[in-house]
Coordinates of C-alpha atoms and ligand atoms in Angstrom, one line a residue:
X1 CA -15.4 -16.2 40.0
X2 CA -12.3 -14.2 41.4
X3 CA -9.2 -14.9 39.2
X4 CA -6.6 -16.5 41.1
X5 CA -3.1 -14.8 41.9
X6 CA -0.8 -13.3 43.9
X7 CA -1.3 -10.6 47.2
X8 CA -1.0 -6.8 46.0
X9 CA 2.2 -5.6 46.3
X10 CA 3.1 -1.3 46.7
X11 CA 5.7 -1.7 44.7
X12 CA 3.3 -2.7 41.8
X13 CA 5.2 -6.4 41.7
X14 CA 8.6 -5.2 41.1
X15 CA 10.4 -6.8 43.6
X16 CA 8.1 -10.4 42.9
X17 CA 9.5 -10.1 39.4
X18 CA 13.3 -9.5 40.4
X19 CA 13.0 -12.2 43.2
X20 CA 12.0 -14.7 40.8
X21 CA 14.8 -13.5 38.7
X22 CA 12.8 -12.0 35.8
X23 CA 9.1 -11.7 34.3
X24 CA 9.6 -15.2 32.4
X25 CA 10.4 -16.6 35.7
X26 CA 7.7 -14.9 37.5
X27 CA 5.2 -16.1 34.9
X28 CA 6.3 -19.7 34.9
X29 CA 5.8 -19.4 38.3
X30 CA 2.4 -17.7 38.5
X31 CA 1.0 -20.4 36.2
X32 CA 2.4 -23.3 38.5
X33 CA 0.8 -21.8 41.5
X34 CA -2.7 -20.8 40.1
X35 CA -3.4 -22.2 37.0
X36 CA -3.9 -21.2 33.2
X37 CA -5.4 -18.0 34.2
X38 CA -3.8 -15.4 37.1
X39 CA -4.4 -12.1 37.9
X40 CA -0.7 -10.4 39.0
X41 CA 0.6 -6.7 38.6
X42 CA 3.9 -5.1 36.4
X43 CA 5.0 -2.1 35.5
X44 CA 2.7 -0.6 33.6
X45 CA -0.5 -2.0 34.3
X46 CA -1.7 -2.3 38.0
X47 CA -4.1 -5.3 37.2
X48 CA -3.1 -7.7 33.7
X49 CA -4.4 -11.0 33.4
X50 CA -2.2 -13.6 32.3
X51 CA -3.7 -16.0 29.8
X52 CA -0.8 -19.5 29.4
X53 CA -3.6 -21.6 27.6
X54 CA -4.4 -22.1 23.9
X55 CA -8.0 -23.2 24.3
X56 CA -8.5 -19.6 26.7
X57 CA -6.3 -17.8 24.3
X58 CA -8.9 -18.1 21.7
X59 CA -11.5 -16.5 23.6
X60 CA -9.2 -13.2 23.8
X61 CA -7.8 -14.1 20.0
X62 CA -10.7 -11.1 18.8
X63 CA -8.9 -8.4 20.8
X64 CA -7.9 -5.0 18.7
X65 CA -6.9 -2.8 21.3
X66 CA -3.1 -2.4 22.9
X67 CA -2.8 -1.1 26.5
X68 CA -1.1 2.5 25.9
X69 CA 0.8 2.4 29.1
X70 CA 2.8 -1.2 28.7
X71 CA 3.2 0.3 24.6
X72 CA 4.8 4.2 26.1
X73 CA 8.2 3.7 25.9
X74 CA 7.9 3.1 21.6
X75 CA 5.6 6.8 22.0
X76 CA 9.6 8.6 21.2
X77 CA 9.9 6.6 18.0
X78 CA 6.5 7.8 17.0
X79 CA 5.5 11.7 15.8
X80 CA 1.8 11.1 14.4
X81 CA 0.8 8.5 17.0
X82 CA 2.4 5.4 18.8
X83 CA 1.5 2.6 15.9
X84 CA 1.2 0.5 18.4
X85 CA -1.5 1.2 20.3
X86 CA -3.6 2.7 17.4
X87 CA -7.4 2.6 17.4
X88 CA -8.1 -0.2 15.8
X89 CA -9.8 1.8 12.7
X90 CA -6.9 3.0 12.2
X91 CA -4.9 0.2 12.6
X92 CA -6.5 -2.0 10.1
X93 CA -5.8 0.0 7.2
X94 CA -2.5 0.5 8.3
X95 CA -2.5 -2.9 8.5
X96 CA -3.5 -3.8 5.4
X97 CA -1.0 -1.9 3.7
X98 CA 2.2 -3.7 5.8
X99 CA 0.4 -6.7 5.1
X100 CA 0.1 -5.9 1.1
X101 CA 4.5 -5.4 0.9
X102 CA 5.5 -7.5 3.7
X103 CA 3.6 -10.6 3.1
X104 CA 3.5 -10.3 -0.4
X105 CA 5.4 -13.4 -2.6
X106 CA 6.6 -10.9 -5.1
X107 CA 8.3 -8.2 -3.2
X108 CA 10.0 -10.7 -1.2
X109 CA 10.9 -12.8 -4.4
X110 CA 12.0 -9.4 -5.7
X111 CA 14.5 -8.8 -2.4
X112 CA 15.7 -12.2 -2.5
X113 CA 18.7 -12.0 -4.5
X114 CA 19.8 -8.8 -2.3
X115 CA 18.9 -10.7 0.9
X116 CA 21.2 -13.6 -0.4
X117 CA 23.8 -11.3 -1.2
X118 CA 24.1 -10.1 2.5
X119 CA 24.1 -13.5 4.1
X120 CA 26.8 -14.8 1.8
X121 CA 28.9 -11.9 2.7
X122 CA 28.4 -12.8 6.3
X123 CA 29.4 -16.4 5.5
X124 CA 32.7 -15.4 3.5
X125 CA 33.7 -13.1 6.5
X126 CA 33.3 -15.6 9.5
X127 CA 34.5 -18.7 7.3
X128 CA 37.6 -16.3 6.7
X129 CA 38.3 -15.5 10.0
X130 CA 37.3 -11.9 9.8
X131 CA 33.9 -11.7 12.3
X132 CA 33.4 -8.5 13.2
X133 CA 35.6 -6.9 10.2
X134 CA 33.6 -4.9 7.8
X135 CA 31.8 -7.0 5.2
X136 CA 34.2 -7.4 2.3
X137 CA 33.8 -5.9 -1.4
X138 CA 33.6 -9.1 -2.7
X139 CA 33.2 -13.0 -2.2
X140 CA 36.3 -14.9 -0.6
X141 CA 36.7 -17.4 -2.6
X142 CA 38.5 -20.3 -2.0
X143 CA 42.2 -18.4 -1.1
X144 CA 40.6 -17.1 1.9
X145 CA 40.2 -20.1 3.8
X146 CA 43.2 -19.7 5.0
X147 CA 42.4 -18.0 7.9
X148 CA 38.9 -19.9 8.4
X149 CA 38.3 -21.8 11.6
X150 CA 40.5 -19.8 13.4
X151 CA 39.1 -20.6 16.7
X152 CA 38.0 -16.8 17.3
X153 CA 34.6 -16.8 18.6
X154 CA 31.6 -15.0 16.7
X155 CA 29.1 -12.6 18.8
X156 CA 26.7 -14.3 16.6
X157 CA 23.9 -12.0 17.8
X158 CA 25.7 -8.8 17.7
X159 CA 26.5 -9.7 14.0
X160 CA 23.2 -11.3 13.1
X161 CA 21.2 -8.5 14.0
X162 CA 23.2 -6.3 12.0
X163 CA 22.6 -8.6 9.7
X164 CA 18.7 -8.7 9.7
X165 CA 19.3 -4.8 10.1
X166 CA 20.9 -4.3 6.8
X167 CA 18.3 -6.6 4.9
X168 CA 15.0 -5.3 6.5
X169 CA 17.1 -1.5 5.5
X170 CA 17.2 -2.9 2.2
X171 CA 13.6 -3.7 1.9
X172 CA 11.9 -0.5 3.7
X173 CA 14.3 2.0 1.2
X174 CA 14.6 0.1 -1.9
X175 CA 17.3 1.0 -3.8
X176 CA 18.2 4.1 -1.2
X177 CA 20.2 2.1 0.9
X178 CA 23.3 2.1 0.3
X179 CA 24.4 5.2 2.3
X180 CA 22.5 4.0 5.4
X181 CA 25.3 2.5 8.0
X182 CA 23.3 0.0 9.8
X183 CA 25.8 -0.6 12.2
X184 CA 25.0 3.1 13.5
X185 CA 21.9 2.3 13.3
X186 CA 22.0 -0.7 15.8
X187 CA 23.3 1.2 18.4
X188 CA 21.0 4.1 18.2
X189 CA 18.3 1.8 18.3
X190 CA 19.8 0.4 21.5
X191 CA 20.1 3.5 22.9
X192 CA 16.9 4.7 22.4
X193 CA 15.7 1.2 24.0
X194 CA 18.2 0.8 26.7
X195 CA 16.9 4.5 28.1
X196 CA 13.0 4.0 27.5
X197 CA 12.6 0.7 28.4
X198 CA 14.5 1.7 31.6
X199 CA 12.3 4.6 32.1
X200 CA 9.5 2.0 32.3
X201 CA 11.0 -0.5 34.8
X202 CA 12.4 1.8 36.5
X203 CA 16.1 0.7 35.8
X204 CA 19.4 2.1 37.0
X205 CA 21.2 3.0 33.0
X206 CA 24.6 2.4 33.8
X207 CA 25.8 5.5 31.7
X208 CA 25.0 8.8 33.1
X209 CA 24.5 10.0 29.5
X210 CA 21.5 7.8 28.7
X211 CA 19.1 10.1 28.4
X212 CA 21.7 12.5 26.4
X213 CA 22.8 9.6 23.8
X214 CA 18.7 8.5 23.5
X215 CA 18.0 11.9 22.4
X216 CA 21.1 12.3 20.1
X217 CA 19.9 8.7 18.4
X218 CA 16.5 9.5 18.1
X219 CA 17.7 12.5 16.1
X220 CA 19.9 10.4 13.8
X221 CA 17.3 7.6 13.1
X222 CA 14.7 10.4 11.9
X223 CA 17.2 12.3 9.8
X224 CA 17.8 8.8 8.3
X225 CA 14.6 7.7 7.6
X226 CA 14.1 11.5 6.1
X227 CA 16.5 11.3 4.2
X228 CA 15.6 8.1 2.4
X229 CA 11.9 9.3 2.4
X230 CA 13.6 12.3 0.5
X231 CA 15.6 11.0 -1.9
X232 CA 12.4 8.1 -3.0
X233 CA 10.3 11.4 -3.5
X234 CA 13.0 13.0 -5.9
X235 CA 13.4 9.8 -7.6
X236 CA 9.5 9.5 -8.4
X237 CA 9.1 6.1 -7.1
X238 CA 6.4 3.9 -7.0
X239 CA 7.6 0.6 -6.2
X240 CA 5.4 -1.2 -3.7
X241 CA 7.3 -3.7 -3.3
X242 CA 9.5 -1.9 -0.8
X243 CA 7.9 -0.4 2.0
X244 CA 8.7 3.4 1.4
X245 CA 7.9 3.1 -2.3
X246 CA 4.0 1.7 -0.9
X247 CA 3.8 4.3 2.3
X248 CA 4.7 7.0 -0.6
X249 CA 2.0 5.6 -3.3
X250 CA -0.7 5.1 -0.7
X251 CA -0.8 8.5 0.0
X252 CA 0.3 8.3 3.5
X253 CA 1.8 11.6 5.4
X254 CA 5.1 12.3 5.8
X255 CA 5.2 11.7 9.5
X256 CA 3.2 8.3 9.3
X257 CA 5.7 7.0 6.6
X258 CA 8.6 8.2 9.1
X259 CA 6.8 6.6 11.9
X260 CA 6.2 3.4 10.1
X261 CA 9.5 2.8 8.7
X262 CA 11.1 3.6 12.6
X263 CA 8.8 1.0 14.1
X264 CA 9.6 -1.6 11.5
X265 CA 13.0 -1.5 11.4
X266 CA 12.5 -1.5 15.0
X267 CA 10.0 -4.3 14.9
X268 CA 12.4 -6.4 12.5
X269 CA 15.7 -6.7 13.3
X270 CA 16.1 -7.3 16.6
X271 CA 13.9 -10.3 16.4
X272 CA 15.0 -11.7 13.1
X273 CA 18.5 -11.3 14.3
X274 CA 17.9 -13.2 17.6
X275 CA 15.9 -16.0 16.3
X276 CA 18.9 -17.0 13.6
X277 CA 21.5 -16.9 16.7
X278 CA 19.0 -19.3 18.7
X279 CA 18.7 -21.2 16.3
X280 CA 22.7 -22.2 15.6
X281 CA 22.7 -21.9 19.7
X282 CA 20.4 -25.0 19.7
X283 CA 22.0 -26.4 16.9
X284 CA 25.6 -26.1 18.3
X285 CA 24.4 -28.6 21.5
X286 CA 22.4 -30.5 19.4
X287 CA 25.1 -32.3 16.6
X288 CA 22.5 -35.2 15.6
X289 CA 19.9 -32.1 14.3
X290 CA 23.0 -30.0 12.7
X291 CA 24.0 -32.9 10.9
X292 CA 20.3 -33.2 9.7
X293 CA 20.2 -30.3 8.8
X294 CA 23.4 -29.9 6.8
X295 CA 22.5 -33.3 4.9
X296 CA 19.1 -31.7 4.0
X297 CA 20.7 -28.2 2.6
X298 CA 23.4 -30.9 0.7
X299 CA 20.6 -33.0 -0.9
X300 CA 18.4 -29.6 -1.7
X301 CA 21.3 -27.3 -3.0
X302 CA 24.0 -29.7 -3.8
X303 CA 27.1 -27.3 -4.3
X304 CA 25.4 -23.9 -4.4
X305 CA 25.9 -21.7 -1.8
X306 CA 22.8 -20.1 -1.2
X307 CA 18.5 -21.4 -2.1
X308 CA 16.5 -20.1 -4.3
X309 CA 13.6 -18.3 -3.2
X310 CA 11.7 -21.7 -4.6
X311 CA 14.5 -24.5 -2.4
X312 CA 13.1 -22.6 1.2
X313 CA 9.6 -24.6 0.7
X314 CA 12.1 -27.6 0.5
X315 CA 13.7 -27.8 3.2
X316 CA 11.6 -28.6 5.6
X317 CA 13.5 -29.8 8.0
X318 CA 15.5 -26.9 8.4
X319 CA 12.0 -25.0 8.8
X320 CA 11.1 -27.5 11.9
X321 CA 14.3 -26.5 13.6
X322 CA 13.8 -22.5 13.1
X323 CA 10.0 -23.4 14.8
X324 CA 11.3 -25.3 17.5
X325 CA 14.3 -22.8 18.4
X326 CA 11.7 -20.3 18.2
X327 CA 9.2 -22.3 20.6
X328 CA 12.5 -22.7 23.3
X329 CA 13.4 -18.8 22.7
X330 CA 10.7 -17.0 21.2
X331 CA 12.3 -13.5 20.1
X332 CA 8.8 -11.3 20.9
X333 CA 8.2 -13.2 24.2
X334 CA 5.3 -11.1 25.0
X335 CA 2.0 -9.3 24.1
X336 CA -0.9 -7.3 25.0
X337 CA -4.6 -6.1 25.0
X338 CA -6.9 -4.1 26.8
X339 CA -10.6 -5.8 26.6
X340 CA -13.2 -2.9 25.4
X341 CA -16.1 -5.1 26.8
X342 CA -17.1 -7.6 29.2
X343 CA -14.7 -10.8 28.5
X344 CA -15.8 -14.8 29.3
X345 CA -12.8 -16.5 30.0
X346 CA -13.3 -20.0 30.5
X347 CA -15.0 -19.8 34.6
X348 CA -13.9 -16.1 34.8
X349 CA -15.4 -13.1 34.1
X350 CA -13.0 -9.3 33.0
X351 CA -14.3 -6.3 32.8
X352 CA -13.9 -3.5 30.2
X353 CA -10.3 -2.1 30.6
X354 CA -8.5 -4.9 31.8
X355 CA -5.2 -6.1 30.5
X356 CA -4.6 -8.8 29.4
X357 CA -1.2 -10.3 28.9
X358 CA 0.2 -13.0 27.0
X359 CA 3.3 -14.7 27.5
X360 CA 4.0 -16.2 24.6
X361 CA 7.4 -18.1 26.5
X362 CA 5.4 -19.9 28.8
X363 CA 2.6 -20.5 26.3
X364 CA 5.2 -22.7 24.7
X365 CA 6.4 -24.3 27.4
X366 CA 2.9 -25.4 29.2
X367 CA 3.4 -28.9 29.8
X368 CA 0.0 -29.9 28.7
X369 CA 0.1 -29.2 25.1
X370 CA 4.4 -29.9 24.6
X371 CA 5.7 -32.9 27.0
X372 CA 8.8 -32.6 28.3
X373 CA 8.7 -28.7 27.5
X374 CA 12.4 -27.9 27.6
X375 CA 13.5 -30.4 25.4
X376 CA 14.7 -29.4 22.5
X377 CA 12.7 -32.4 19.5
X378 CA 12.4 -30.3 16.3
X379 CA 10.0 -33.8 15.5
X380 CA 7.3 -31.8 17.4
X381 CA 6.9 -29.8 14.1
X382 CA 6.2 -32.4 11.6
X383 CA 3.0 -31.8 10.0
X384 CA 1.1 -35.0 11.8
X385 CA 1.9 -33.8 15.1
X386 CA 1.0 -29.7 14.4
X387 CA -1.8 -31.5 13.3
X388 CA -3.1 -33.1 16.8
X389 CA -2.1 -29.5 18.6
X390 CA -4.3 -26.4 19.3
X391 CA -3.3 -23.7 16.5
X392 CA -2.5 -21.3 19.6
X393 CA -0.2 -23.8 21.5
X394 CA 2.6 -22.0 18.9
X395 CA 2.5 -18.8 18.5
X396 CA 5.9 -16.7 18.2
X397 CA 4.3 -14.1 15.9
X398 CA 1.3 -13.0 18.6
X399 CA -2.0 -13.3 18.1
X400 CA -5.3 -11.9 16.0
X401 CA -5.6 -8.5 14.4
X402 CA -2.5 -7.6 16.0
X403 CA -0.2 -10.1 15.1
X404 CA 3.0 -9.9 13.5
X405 CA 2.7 -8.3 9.8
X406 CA 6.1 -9.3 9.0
X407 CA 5.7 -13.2 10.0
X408 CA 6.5 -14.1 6.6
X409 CA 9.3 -12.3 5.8
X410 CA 10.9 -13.3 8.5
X411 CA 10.8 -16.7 8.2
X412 CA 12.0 -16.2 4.6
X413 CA 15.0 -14.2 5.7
X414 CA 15.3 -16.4 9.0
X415 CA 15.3 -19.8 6.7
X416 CA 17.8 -18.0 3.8
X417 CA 20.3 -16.7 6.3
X418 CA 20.3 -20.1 8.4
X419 CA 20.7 -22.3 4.9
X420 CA 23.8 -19.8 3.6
X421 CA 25.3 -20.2 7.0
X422 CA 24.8 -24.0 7.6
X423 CA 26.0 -25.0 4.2
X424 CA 29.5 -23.5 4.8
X425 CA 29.7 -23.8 8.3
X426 CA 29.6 -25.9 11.3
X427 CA 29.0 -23.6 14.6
X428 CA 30.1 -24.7 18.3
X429 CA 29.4 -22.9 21.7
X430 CA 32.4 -21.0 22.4
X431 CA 34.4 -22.9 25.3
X432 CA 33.5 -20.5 28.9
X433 CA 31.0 -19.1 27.4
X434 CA 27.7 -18.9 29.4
X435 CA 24.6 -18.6 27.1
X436 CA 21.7 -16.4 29.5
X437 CA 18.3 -15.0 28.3
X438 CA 16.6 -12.0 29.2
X439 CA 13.6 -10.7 28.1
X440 CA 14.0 -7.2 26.8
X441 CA 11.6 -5.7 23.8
X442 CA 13.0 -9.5 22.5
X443 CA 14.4 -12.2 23.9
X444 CA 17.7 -11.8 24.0
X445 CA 21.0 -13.2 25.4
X446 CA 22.7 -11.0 28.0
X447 CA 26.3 -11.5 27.1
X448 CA 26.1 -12.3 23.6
X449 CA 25.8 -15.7 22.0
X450 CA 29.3 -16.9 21.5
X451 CA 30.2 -19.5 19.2
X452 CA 32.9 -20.7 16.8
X453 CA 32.9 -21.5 13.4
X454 CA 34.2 -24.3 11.1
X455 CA 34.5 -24.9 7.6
X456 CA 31.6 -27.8 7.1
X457 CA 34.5 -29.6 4.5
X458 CA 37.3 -29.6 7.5
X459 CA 34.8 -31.3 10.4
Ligands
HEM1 C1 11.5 -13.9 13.8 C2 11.2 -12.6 13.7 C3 10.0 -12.0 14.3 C4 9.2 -12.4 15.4 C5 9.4 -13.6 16.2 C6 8.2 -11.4 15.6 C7 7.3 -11.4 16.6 C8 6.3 -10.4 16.8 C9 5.4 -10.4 17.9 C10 5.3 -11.5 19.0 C11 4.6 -9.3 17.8 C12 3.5 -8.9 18.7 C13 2.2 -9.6 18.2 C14 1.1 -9.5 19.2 O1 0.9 -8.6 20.0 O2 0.2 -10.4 19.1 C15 5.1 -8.6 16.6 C16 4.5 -7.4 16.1 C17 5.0 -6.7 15.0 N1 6.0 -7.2 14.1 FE1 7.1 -8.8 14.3 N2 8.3 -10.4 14.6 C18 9.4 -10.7 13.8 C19 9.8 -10.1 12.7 C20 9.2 -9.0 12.1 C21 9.6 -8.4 10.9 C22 10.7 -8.9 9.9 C23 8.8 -7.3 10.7 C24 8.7 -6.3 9.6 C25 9.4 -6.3 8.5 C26 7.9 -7.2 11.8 C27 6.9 -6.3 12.0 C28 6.1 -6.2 13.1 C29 5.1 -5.2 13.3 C30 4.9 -4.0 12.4 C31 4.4 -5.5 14.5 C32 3.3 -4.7 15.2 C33 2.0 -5.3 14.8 C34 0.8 -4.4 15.0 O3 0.7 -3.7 15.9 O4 -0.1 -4.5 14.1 N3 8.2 -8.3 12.7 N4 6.1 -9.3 16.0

C-alpha cells in the first residue's frame, strides 16, 4: 500500500514548508491531511516518512542508522567522523562510554554541588537586579535586594543557556574549567550553527561574514577543547566521572575525545537551556501551577536555597511540570533514521534506505493519545495516567539505540536550576513581549523569552 502524502514538489518541499510557516506547521498539517503515516520531502532527504504515532513508532524504535545527509551540517564540528551518523558498531561503544559518565548517579552526585553553585549565582544576579551582568564573586545576600524586582526584563534563554553552558563545561573538563569563557563559547556555537544550518536550508545569513565568523569559531571551539584535553593529560587524570577524564582513560584518540566533547557541549546546552526558559514561560501564564510548585519546593526545602541531589526525587510535582513544558516545547523537536532493510509499518511497506523522520512536537500533540493537546495540565504526568499511555506517546529525549545519552543529566540539571530559581523567584512574561517558537537544531524562541522577576517574599 502506497503511503499517503503530498504531490512532489522541484523545489524539494521548501516552499510547502515556508507556506505553512515552518516544518512543525507543515507536519501538523501533513498528519491532519493523511494520517499517522505520510510520505513528504525536505531538505535533505528527497523521500522521509513521517511516523506521528506511538503504537507505529515502535515498529521503527530498533532503528541504528542516522541519515548522513539531514546529520551534514554537524560534519564541521567533527574531525574523526560525524558522531552522529556513525555505524552503529561504532556507535554502541561510543555509546556505552557517554552512557557510563553521563548517566551515572555518582558523577552527577559528584557535580552537584558545582551545578548548584552556578544556579544560585544566577538567582542572586537576577533577584539583584543585575541580569545580564557578569556573575558575581560571591552570594548577594540579603543587602542586595535592594535592587531586586526592578522591573527589567530577563532574556531568560540567552542567560539560561549560558547557564547550562557553563555547567555541562564543568562536567566535560572537570576541574579545567575555570579559564573556559562560556559566554564566547555560546556565540561561536551560534555561529557555527547559524551558517551550517543555513547552508542546509538554503537560508539567506543576514551577515555577509557568516561563513568568515563560522570558520574563525570553529577554530576557537577546537583550540578550547585542546586545550582542556591538554592540560587533563599533564595533570595525569583519571576521573571518569567527567567526561574528558573517561574519553582520556578509555583510551580514545585525540581527535574522537575532541569530537566528542564538541558535539556534547553542543548536544547539551542549547537544549537544557531552552527547556528551563519553557518551563518558567509556562509557568509565568499559568499562576495556579507556580504557586504549586513554589508550595512544593517550601515544604521539601524549607529555608534552603537550593536541593540536595537526594530532595530532586521529592519534588515531584516540579518534575510533572518540566515533563509537561517539555511535551508543549520539546527542545530536540526532531529525529531521524535511515531503514537498512525492508520495514512493516502498520499497512505500509519501506524499503531499505528510506528515511524516516520523527517529529517528536507533533508526536506530543496527537490528539489521540493527549486530549485537548495544547493545553497546558502538568496532571497528565501523574504516575496513574503515564500509566494508561503508550511509552512512546512522550518522548523528548528520541528514541532506541540513538536516543539521548544525556537524558538524565539533564533532568537533574533541568529540575536543580528550576528549584534554585522558583524558591527565590516569581517570573512574569514581560509586558509587549511576544513569545514565538522556531524550530532550529532545538526548539527555540525567536526573539528571546522575556520575563520579569520578583522576589517570591515581596508577591
Ligand atoms: C532537556 C535537555 C535535552 C533534550 C530535550 C535532549 C534531546 C535529545 C534528542 C531528541 C536527541 C535525538 C534522539 C534521537 O534521535 O532519537 C538527543 C541526542 C543526543 N543528546 Fe540530548 N537532549 C538534552 C540534553 C542533553 C545533554 C545534557 C547531553 C549531554 C550531556 C545530551 C547529549 C546528547 C547526545 C550525545 C545525543 C546524540 C545521541 C546519539 O547519537 O547516540 N543531550 N538529545
Amino acid at each position: 500500500m502506497r503511503i499517503p502524502g503530498p504531490e512532489h514538489q522541484e523545489d524539494g518541499g521548501r516552499s510547502a514548508v515556508a507556506a505553512a510557516g515552518g516544518l512543525h506547521q507543515y507536519q501538523l498539517r501533513l498528519h491532519a491531511a493523511y494520517g499517522p503515516v505520510v510520505r513528504f520531502q525536505l531538505p535533505g532527504a528527497d523521500t522521509a516518512v513521517s511516523v506521528a504515532d506511538p503504537v507505529l513508532l515502535e515498529a521503527t524504535a530498533h532503528l541504528d542508522k542516522r541519515p548522513e545527509e539531514l546529520f551534514a551540517f554537524l560534519d564541521p564540528l567533527c574531525e574523526a567522523g560525524n558522531l552522529q551518523v556513525l555505524p552503529a558498531d561504532e556507535h554502541t561503544p561510543w555509546r556505552r562510554l557517554l552512557l557510563s559518565v553521563l548517566a551515572g548517579r555518582p558523577s552527577h552526585e559528584r557535580h552537584f554541588a558545582r551545578f548548584a553553585e552556578l544556579a544560585r549565582e544566577v538567582a542572586d544576579r537576577w533577584a539583584t537586579g543585575q541580569a545580564g551582568q557578569p556573575a558575581p564573586a560571591g552570594p548577594a545576600g540579603p543587602a542586595g535586594r535592594a535592587g531586586s524586582a526592578n522591573g527589567q526584563p530577563i532574556e531568560l534563554q540567552k542567560e539560561l543557556t549560558a547557564l547550562s553552558l557553563r555547567m555541562i563545561c564543568g562536567f566535560a573538563f572537570g576541574g579545567a574549567d575555570a579559564d573556559t569563557d562560556a559566554d564566547r563559547l555560546v556565540v561561536a556555537f551560534e555561529d557555527v550553527l547559524t551558517e551550517h544550518l543555513g547552508r542546509l536550508y538554503q537560508v539567506p545569513r543576514p551577515d555577509p561574514r557568516s561563513a568568515e565568523r563560522a570558520e574563525e569559531a570553529l577554530a576557537y571551539l577546537r583550540a578550547t577543547v585542546d586545550r582542556v584535553v591538554a592540560a587533563h593529560r599533564s595533570d595525569g587524570r583519571t576521573d571518569r566521572s567527567d567526561l574528558i577524564g573517561a574519553l582520556v582513560e578509555a583510551g580514545e584518540s585525540p581527535a574522537r575525545i575532541r569530537d566528542t566533547v564538541m558535539v556534547t557541549l553542543l548536544a547539551a546546552h542549547h537544549t537544557t537551556g531552552v527547556a528551563v526558559s519553557w518551563t518558567l514561560h509556562l509557568l509565568g501564564r499559568h499562576p495556579d501551577a507556580a504557586d504549586r510548585v513554589a508550595a512544593e519546593l517550601d515544604e521539601v526545602l524549607g529555608d534552603r536555597a537550593a536541593p540536595d541531589y537526594g530532595d530532586l526525587r521529592r519534588l515531584t510535582y516540579l518534575d510533572m511540570v518540566l515533563k509537561e513544558s517539555m511535551r508543549l516545547f520539546p527542545p530536540g523537536p526532531y529525529g531521524a533514521r535511515e531503514t537498512t532493510e525492508h520495514l512493516a509499518l502498520g499497512p505500509y511497506e519501506i524499503p531499505a534506505g528510506t528515511t524516516v523522520f520523527y517529529p517528536f512536537w507533533a508526536v506530543h500533540l496527537n490528539p489521540e493519545h493527549w486530549p485537548e493537546p495544547e493545553r497546558f495540565d502538568p496532571e497528565r504526568f501523574a504516575p496513574q495516567e503515564v500509566a494508561k499511555r503508550h511509552r512512546l506517546a512522550y518522548v523528548p529525549f528520541g528514541i532506541g539505540p540513538r536516543s539521548c545519552e544525556g537524558a538524565a543529566l539533564a533532568t537533574v540539571e533541568a529540575q536543580l536550576v528550576l528549584a534554585v530559581l522558583l524558591k527565590r523567584l516569581r517570573f512574569q512574561p514581560a509586558p509587549g513581549h511576544e513569545v514565538t517558537p522556531v524550530e532550529r537544531f532545538v526548539l527555540w524562541a525567536r526573539d528571546g523569552i522575556r520575563m520579569t522577576v520578583q522576589l517570591r517574599e515581596l508577591t
